[in-house]
Tab-separated table of C-alpha atoms in Angstrom:
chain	number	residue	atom	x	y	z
A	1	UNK	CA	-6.554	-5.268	25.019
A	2	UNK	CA	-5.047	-3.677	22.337
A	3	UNK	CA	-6.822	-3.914	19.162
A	4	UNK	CA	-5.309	-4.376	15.606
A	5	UNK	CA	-7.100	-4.125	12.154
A	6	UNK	CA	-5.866	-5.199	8.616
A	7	UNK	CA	-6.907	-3.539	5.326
A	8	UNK	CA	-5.897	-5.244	2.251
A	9	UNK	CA	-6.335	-3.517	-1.484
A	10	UNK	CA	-7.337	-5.535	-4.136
A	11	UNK	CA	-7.639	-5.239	-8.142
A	12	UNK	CA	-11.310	-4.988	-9.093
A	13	UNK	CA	-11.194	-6.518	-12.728
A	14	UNK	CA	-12.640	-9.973	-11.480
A	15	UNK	CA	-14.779	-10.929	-8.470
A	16	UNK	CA	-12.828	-8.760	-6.125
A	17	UNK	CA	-15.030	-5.962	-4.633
A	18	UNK	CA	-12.040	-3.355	-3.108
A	19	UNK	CA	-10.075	-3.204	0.631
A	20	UNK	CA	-11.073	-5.953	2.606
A	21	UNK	CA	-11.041	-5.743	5.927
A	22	UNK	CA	-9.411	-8.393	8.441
A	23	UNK	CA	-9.500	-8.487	12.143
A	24	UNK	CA	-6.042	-9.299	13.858
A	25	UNK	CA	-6.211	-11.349	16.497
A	26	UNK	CA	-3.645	-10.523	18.798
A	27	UNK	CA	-3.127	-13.846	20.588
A	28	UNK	CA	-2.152	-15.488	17.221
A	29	UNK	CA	-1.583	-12.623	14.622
A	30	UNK	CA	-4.072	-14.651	12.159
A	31	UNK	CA	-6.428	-12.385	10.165
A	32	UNK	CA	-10.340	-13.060	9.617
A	33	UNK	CA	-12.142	-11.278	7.201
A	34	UNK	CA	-15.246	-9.187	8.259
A	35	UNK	CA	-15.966	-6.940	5.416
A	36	UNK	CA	-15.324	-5.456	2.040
A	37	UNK	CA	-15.343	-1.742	1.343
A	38	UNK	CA	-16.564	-1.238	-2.615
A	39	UNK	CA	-13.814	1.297	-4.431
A	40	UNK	CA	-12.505	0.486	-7.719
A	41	UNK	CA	-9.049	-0.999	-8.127
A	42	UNK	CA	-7.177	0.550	-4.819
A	43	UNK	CA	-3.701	0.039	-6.243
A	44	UNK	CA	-2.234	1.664	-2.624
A	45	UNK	CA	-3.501	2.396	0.778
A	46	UNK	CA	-2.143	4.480	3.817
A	47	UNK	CA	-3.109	5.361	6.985
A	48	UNK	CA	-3.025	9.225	8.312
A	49	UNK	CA	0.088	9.063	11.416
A	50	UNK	CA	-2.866	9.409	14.094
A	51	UNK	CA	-4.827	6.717	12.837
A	52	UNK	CA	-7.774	8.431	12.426
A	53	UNK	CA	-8.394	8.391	8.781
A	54	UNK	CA	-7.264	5.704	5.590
A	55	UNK	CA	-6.554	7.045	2.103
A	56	UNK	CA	-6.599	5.037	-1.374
A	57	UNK	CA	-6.159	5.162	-5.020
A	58	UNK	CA	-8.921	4.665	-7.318
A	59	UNK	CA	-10.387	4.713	-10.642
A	60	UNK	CA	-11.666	8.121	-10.321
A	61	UNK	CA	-7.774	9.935	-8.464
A	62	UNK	CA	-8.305	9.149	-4.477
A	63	UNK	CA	-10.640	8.138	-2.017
A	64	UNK	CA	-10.996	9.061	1.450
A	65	UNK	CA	-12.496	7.399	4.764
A	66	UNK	CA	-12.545	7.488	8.522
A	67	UNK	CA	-11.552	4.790	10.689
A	68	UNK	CA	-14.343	3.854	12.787
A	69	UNK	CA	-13.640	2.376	16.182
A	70	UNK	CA	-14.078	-1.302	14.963
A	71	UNK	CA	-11.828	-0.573	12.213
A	72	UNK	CA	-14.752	-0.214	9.836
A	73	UNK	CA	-14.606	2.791	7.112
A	74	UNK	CA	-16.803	5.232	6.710
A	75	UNK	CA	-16.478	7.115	2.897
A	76	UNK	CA	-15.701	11.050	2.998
A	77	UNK	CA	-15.156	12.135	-0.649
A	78	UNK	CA	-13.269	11.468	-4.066
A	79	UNK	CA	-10.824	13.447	-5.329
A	80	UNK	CA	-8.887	13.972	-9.182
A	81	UNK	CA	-5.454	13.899	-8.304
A	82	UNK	CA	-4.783	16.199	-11.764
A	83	UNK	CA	-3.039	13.274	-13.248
A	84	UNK	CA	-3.032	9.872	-14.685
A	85	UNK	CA	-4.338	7.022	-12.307
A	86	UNK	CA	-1.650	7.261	-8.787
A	87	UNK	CA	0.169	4.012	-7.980
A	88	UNK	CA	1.617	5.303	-4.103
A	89	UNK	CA	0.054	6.641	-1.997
A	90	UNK	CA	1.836	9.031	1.111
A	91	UNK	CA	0.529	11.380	3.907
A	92	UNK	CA	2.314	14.265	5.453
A	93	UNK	CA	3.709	13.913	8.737
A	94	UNK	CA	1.732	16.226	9.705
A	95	UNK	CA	-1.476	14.764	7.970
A	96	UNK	CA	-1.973	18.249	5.610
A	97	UNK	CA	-1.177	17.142	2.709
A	98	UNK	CA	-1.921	13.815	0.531
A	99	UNK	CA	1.349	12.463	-1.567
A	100	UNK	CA	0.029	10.245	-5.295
A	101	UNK	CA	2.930	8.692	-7.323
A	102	UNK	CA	1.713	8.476	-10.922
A	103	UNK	CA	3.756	4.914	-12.626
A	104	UNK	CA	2.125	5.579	-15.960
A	105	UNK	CA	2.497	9.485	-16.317
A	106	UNK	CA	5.733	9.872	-14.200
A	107	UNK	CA	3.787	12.022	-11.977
A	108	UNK	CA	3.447	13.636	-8.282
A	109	UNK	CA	0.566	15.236	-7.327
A	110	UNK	CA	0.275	16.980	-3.619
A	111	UNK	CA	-3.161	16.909	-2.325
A	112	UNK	CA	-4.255	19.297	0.191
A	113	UNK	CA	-6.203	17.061	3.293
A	114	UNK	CA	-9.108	19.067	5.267
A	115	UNK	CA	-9.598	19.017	8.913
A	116	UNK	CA	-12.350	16.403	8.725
A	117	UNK	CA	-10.040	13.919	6.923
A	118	UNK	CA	-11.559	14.431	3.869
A	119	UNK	CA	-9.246	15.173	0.792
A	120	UNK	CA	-9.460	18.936	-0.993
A	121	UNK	CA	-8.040	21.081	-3.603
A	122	UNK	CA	-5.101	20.120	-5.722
A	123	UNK	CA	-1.957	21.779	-4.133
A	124	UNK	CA	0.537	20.812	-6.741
A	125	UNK	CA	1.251	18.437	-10.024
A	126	UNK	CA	5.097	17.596	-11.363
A	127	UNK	CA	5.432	15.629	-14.457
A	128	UNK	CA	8.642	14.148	-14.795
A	129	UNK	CA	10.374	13.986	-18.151
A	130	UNK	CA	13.490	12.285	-20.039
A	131	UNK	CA	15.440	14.684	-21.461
A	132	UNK	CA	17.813	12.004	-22.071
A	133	UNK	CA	18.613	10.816	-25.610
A	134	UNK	CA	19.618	7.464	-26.532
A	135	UNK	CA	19.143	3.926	-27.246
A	136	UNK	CA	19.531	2.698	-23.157
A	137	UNK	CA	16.515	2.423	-21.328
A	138	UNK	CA	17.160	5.433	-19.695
A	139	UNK	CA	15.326	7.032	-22.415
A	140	UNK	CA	12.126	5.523	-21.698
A	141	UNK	CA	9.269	7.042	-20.285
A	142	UNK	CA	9.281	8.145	-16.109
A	143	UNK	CA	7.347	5.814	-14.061
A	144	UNK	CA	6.901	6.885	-10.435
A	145	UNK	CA	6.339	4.002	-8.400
A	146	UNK	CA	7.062	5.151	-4.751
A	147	UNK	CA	7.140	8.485	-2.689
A	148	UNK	CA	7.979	8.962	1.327
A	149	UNK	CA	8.086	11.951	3.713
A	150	UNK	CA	12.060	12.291	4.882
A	151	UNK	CA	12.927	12.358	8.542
A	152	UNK	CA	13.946	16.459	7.758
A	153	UNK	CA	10.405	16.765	7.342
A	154	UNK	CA	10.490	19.169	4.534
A	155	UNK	CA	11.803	16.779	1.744
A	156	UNK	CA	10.280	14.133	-0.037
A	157	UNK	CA	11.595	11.520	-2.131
A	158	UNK	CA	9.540	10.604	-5.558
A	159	UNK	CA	11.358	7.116	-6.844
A	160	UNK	CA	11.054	6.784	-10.626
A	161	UNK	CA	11.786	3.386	-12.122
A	162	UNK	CA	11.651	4.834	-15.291
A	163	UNK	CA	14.900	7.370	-15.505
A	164	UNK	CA	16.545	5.418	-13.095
A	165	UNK	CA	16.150	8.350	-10.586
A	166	UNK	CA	15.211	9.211	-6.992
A	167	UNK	CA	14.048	12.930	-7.368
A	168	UNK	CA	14.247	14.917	-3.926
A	169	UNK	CA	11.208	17.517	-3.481
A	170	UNK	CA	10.704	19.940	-0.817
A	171	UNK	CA	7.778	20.849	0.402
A	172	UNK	CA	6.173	24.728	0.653
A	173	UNK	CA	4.131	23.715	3.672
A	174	UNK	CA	1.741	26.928	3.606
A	175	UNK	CA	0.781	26.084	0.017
A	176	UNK	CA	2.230	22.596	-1.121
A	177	UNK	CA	4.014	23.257	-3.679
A	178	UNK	CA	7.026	21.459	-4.710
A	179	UNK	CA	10.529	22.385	-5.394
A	180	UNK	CA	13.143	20.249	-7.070
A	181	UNK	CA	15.760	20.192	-4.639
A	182	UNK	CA	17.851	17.029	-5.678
A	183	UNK	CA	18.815	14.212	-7.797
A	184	UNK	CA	20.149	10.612	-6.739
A	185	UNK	CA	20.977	9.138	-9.984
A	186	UNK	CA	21.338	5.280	-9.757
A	187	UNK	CA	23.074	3.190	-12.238
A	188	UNK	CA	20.809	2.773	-15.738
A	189	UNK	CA	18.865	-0.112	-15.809
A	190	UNK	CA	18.542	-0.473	-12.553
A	191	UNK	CA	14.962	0.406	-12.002
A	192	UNK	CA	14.498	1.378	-8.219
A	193	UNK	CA	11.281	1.114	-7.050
A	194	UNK	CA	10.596	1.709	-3.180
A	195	UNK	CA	12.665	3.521	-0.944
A	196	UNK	CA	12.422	3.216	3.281
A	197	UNK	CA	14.088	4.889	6.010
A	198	UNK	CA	15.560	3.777	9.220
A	199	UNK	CA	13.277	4.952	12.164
A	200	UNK	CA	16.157	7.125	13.731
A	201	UNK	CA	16.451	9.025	10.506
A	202	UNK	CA	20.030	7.786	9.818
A	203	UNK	CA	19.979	5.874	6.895
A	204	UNK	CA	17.588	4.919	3.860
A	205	UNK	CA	17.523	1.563	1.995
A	206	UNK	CA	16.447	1.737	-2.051
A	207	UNK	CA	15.439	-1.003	-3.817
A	208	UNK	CA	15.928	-1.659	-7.371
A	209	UNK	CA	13.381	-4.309	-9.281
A	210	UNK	CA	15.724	-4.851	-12.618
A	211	UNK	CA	19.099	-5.272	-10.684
A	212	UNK	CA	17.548	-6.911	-7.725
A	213	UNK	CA	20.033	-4.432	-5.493
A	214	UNK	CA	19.344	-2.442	-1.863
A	215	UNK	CA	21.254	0.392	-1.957
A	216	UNK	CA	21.910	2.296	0.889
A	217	UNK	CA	22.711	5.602	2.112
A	218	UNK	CA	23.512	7.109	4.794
A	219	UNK	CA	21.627	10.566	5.706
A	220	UNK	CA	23.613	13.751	6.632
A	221	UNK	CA	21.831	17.294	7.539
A	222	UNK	CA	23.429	20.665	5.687
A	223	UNK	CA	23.625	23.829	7.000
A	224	UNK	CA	19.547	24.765	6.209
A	225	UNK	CA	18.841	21.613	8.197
A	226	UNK	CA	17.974	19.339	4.836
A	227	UNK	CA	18.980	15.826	4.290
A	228	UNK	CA	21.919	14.785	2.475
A	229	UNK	CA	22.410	11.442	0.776
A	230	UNK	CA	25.689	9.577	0.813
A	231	UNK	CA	26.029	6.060	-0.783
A	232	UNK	CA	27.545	3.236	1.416
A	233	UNK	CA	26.289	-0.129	0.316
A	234	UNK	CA	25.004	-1.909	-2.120
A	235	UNK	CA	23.648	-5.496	-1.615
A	236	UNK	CA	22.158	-8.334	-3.870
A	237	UNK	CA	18.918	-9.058	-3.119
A	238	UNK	CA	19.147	-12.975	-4.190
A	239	UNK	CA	21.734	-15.314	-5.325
A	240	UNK	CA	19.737	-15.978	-8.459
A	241	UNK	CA	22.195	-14.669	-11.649
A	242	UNK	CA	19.630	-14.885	-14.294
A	243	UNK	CA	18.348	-11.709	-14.242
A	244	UNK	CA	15.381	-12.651	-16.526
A	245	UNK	CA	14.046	-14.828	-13.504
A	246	UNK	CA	13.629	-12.465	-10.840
A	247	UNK	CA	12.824	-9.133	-9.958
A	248	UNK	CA	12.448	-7.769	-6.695
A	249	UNK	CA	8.946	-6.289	-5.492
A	250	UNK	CA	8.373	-5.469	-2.372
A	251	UNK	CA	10.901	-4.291	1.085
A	252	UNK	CA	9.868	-3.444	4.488
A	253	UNK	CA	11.527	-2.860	7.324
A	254	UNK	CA	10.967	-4.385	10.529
A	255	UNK	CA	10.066	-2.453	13.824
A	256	UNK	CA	13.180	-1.248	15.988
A	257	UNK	CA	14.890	-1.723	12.390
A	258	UNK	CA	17.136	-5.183	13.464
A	259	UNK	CA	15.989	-6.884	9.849
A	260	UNK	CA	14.848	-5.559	6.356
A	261	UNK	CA	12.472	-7.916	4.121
A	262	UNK	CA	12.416	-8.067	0.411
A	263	UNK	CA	10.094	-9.805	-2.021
A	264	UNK	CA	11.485	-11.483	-5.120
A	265	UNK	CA	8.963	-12.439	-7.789
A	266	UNK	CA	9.985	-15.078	-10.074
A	267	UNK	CA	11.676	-17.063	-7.616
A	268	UNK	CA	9.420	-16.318	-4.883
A	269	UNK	CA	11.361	-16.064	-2.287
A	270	UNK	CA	11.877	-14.059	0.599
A	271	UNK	CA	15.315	-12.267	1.716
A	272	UNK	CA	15.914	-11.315	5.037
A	273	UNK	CA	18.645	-8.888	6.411
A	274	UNK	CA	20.209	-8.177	9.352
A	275	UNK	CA	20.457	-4.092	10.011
A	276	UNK	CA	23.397	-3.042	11.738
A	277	UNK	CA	21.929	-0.385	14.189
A	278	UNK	CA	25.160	1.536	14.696
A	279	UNK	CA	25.982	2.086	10.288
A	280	UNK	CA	23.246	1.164	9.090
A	281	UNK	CA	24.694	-1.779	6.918
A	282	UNK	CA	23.244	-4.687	5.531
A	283	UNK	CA	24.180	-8.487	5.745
A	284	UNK	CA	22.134	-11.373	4.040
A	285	UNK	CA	20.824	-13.531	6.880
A	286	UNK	CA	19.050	-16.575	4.881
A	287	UNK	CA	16.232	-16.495	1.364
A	288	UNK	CA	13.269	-18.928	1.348
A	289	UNK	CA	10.763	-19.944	-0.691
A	290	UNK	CA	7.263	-17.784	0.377
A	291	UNK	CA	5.118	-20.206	-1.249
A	292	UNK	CA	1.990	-18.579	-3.608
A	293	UNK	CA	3.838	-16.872	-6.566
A	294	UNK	CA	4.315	-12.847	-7.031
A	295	UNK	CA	4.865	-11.490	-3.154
A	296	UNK	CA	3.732	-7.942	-4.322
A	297	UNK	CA	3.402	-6.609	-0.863
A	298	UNK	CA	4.404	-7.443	2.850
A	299	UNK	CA	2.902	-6.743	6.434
A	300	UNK	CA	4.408	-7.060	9.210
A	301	UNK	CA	3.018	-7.573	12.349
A	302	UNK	CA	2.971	-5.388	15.498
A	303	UNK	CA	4.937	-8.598	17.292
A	304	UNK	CA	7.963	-8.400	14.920
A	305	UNK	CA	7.205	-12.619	14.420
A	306	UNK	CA	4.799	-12.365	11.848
A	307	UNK	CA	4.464	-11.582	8.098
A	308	UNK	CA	1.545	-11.494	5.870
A	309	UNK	CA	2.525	-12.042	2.283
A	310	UNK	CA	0.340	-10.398	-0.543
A	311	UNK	CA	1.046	-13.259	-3.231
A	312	UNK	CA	-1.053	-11.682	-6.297
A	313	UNK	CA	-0.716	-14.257	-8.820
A	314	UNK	CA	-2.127	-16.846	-6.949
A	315	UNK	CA	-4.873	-14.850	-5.139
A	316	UNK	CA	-4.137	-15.651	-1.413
A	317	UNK	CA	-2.271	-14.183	1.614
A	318	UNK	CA	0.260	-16.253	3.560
A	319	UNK	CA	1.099	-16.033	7.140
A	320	UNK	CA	4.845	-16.440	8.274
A	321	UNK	CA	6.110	-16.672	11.709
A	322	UNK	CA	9.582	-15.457	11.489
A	323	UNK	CA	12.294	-16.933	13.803
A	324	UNK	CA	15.679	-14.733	12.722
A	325	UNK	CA	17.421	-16.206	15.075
A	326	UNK	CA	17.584	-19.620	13.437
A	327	UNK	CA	17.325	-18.125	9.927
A	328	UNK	CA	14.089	-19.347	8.769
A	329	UNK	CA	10.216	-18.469	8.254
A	330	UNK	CA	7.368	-20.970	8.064
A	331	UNK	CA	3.875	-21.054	6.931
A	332	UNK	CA	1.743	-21.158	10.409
A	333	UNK	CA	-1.649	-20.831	8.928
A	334	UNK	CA	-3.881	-21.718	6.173
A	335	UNK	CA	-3.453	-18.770	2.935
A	336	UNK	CA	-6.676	-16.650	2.601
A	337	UNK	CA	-8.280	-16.523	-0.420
A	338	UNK	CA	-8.522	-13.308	-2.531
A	339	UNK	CA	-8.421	-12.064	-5.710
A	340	UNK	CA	-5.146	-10.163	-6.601
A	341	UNK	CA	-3.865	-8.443	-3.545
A	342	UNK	CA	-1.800	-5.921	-4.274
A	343	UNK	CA	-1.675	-3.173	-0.945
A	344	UNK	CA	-1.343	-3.599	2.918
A	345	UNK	CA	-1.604	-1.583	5.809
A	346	UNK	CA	-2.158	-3.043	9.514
A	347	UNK	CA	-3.533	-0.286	12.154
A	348	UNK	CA	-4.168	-0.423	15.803
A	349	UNK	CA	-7.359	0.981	16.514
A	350	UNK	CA	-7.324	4.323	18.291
């Protein structure tokens, strides 16, 4: 039987100890806690593409650990990332090179990974910076709250909440350095903060926190074989007006890409999407109430049925079975208790 681990990341200022670890059981999808691995404050967590190894922020830049074969972790090394404390976390494709998104120094830093998982030698820092003038918020400081791998491989995208920009990077892959390669300006105030991409390569969804907007794009390929980025949609994420009473926080799509989830704090809710497959497109399917207050973070299930909601203000994680069909989610298990949960990242055991 197939086996399925949870790792949850949780702020260290109270009782909270680090990334707990749940078993999944795969009859029900519930989680059970078995163990907490100390680190301080892992603000993000990913998982290398072969399962083998699990990456987080911390206090001290990034930690590194391999996955054991119960899912336990087993610590390799620390690493400075060269900057201010990383908020995202992402891993090559090709598991090389380790990705940190800096919120409060509007910084990427590229990581060079060793063959034993562990994390080495700084390969690269970028600073962003405002060089814009002004009294709109796009003069405030660069905040980079998200960065992902795009399907062309080469390019990365670094979303900054702060200039209202998704900066596209590609990637030197003998020696990881970055060059600027692009610019997707969004509209100023908008704030995006997480960007996700359809698994056929086709399309990308962006998510803006002050706007509470998806915007998506459709991807093209130029003639060196790098992704283009073409506007074709953009969606509100609630019917709440007030702007000042919601903000969205968190997006994820589902598996085979049918339905994209986003997490409104303030209202707490949940929207769900239906995908169009064939352009990509988005159309509102039904918004609930989540229950718990902030949903900061969402994992979904192997089954495609099941959510777990990170809901950090109120310390817990909430199960949802999902039934799209009828446009609705309920609560089918009792919330687990713990303190600020900020990160998710479900792995099947190799």
């Amino acid at each position: 039987m197939e086996q399925y681990v949870a790792y949850v990341g949780t702020y260290t200022h109270g009782s909270s100890r680090g990334i707990h670890i749940y078993d999944i059981d795969p009859a029900t999808w519930k989680m059970r806690e078995r163990k907490v691995v100390p680190i301080n404050n892992p603000s993000d967590i990913v998982v290398s593409k072969d399962r083998r190894f699990l990456y987080s922020i911390a206090d001290e830049g990034v930690r590194s650990f391999r996955i054991q074969k119960d899912g336990d972790l087993q610590p390799l090394n620390a690493a400075w990332t060269g900057a201010m404390r990383g908020t995202d976390l992402e891993i090559s494709k090709d598991g090389k090179y380790l990705f940190v998104g800096g919120y409060h120094d509007g910084s990427v830093s590229v990581l060079h990974v060793n063959e034993d998982g562990s994390v080495g030698a700084i390969a690269d820092n970028v600073f962003h910076e405002n060089t814009t003038k002004g009294l709109t918020k796009s003069a405030s400081a660069p905040h980079v709250t998200c960065i992902r791998q795009l399907p062309d491989t080469v390019g990365f995208a670094a979303v900054d909440s702060g200039l209202d920009h998704v900066k596209i990077y590609h990637l030197q892959p003998k020696t990881g350095k970055l060059k600027l390669h692009d610019i997707l300006r969004l509209e100023i105030n908008s704030s995006p903060i997480a960007i996700r991409f359809s698994a056929d390569g086709r399309f990308s969804y962006l998510l803006s926190e002050a706007d509470n907007t998806v915007t998506v794009f459709q991807l093209g390929i130029d003639k060196d074989g790098f992704n283009t980025f073409e506007t074709i949609q953009k969606i509100p994420c609630s019917e709440e007006k007030d702007f000042r009473s919601i903000a969205a926080c968190s997006m994820e799509l589902t598996m085979g890409g049918k339905h994209l989830l986003v997490g409104n704090n303030g209202t707490n809710t949940m929207t769900v999407f239906n995908v169009d497959l064939k352009t990509g497109l988005l159309s509102k399917l039904f918004e609930n109430r989540t229950s718990g207050s902030y949903p900061k973070a969402l994992g979904l299930m192997p089954d495609n049925r099941h959510v777990a909601v990170l809901a950090h203000d109120t310390n817990e994680i909430i199960s949802l079975y999902m039934n799209y069909p009828k446009n609705y989610f309920l609560m089918d298990a009792k919330p687990i208790q713990v303190e600020q949960p900020n990160c998710i990242a479900i792995c099947k055991l190799v």
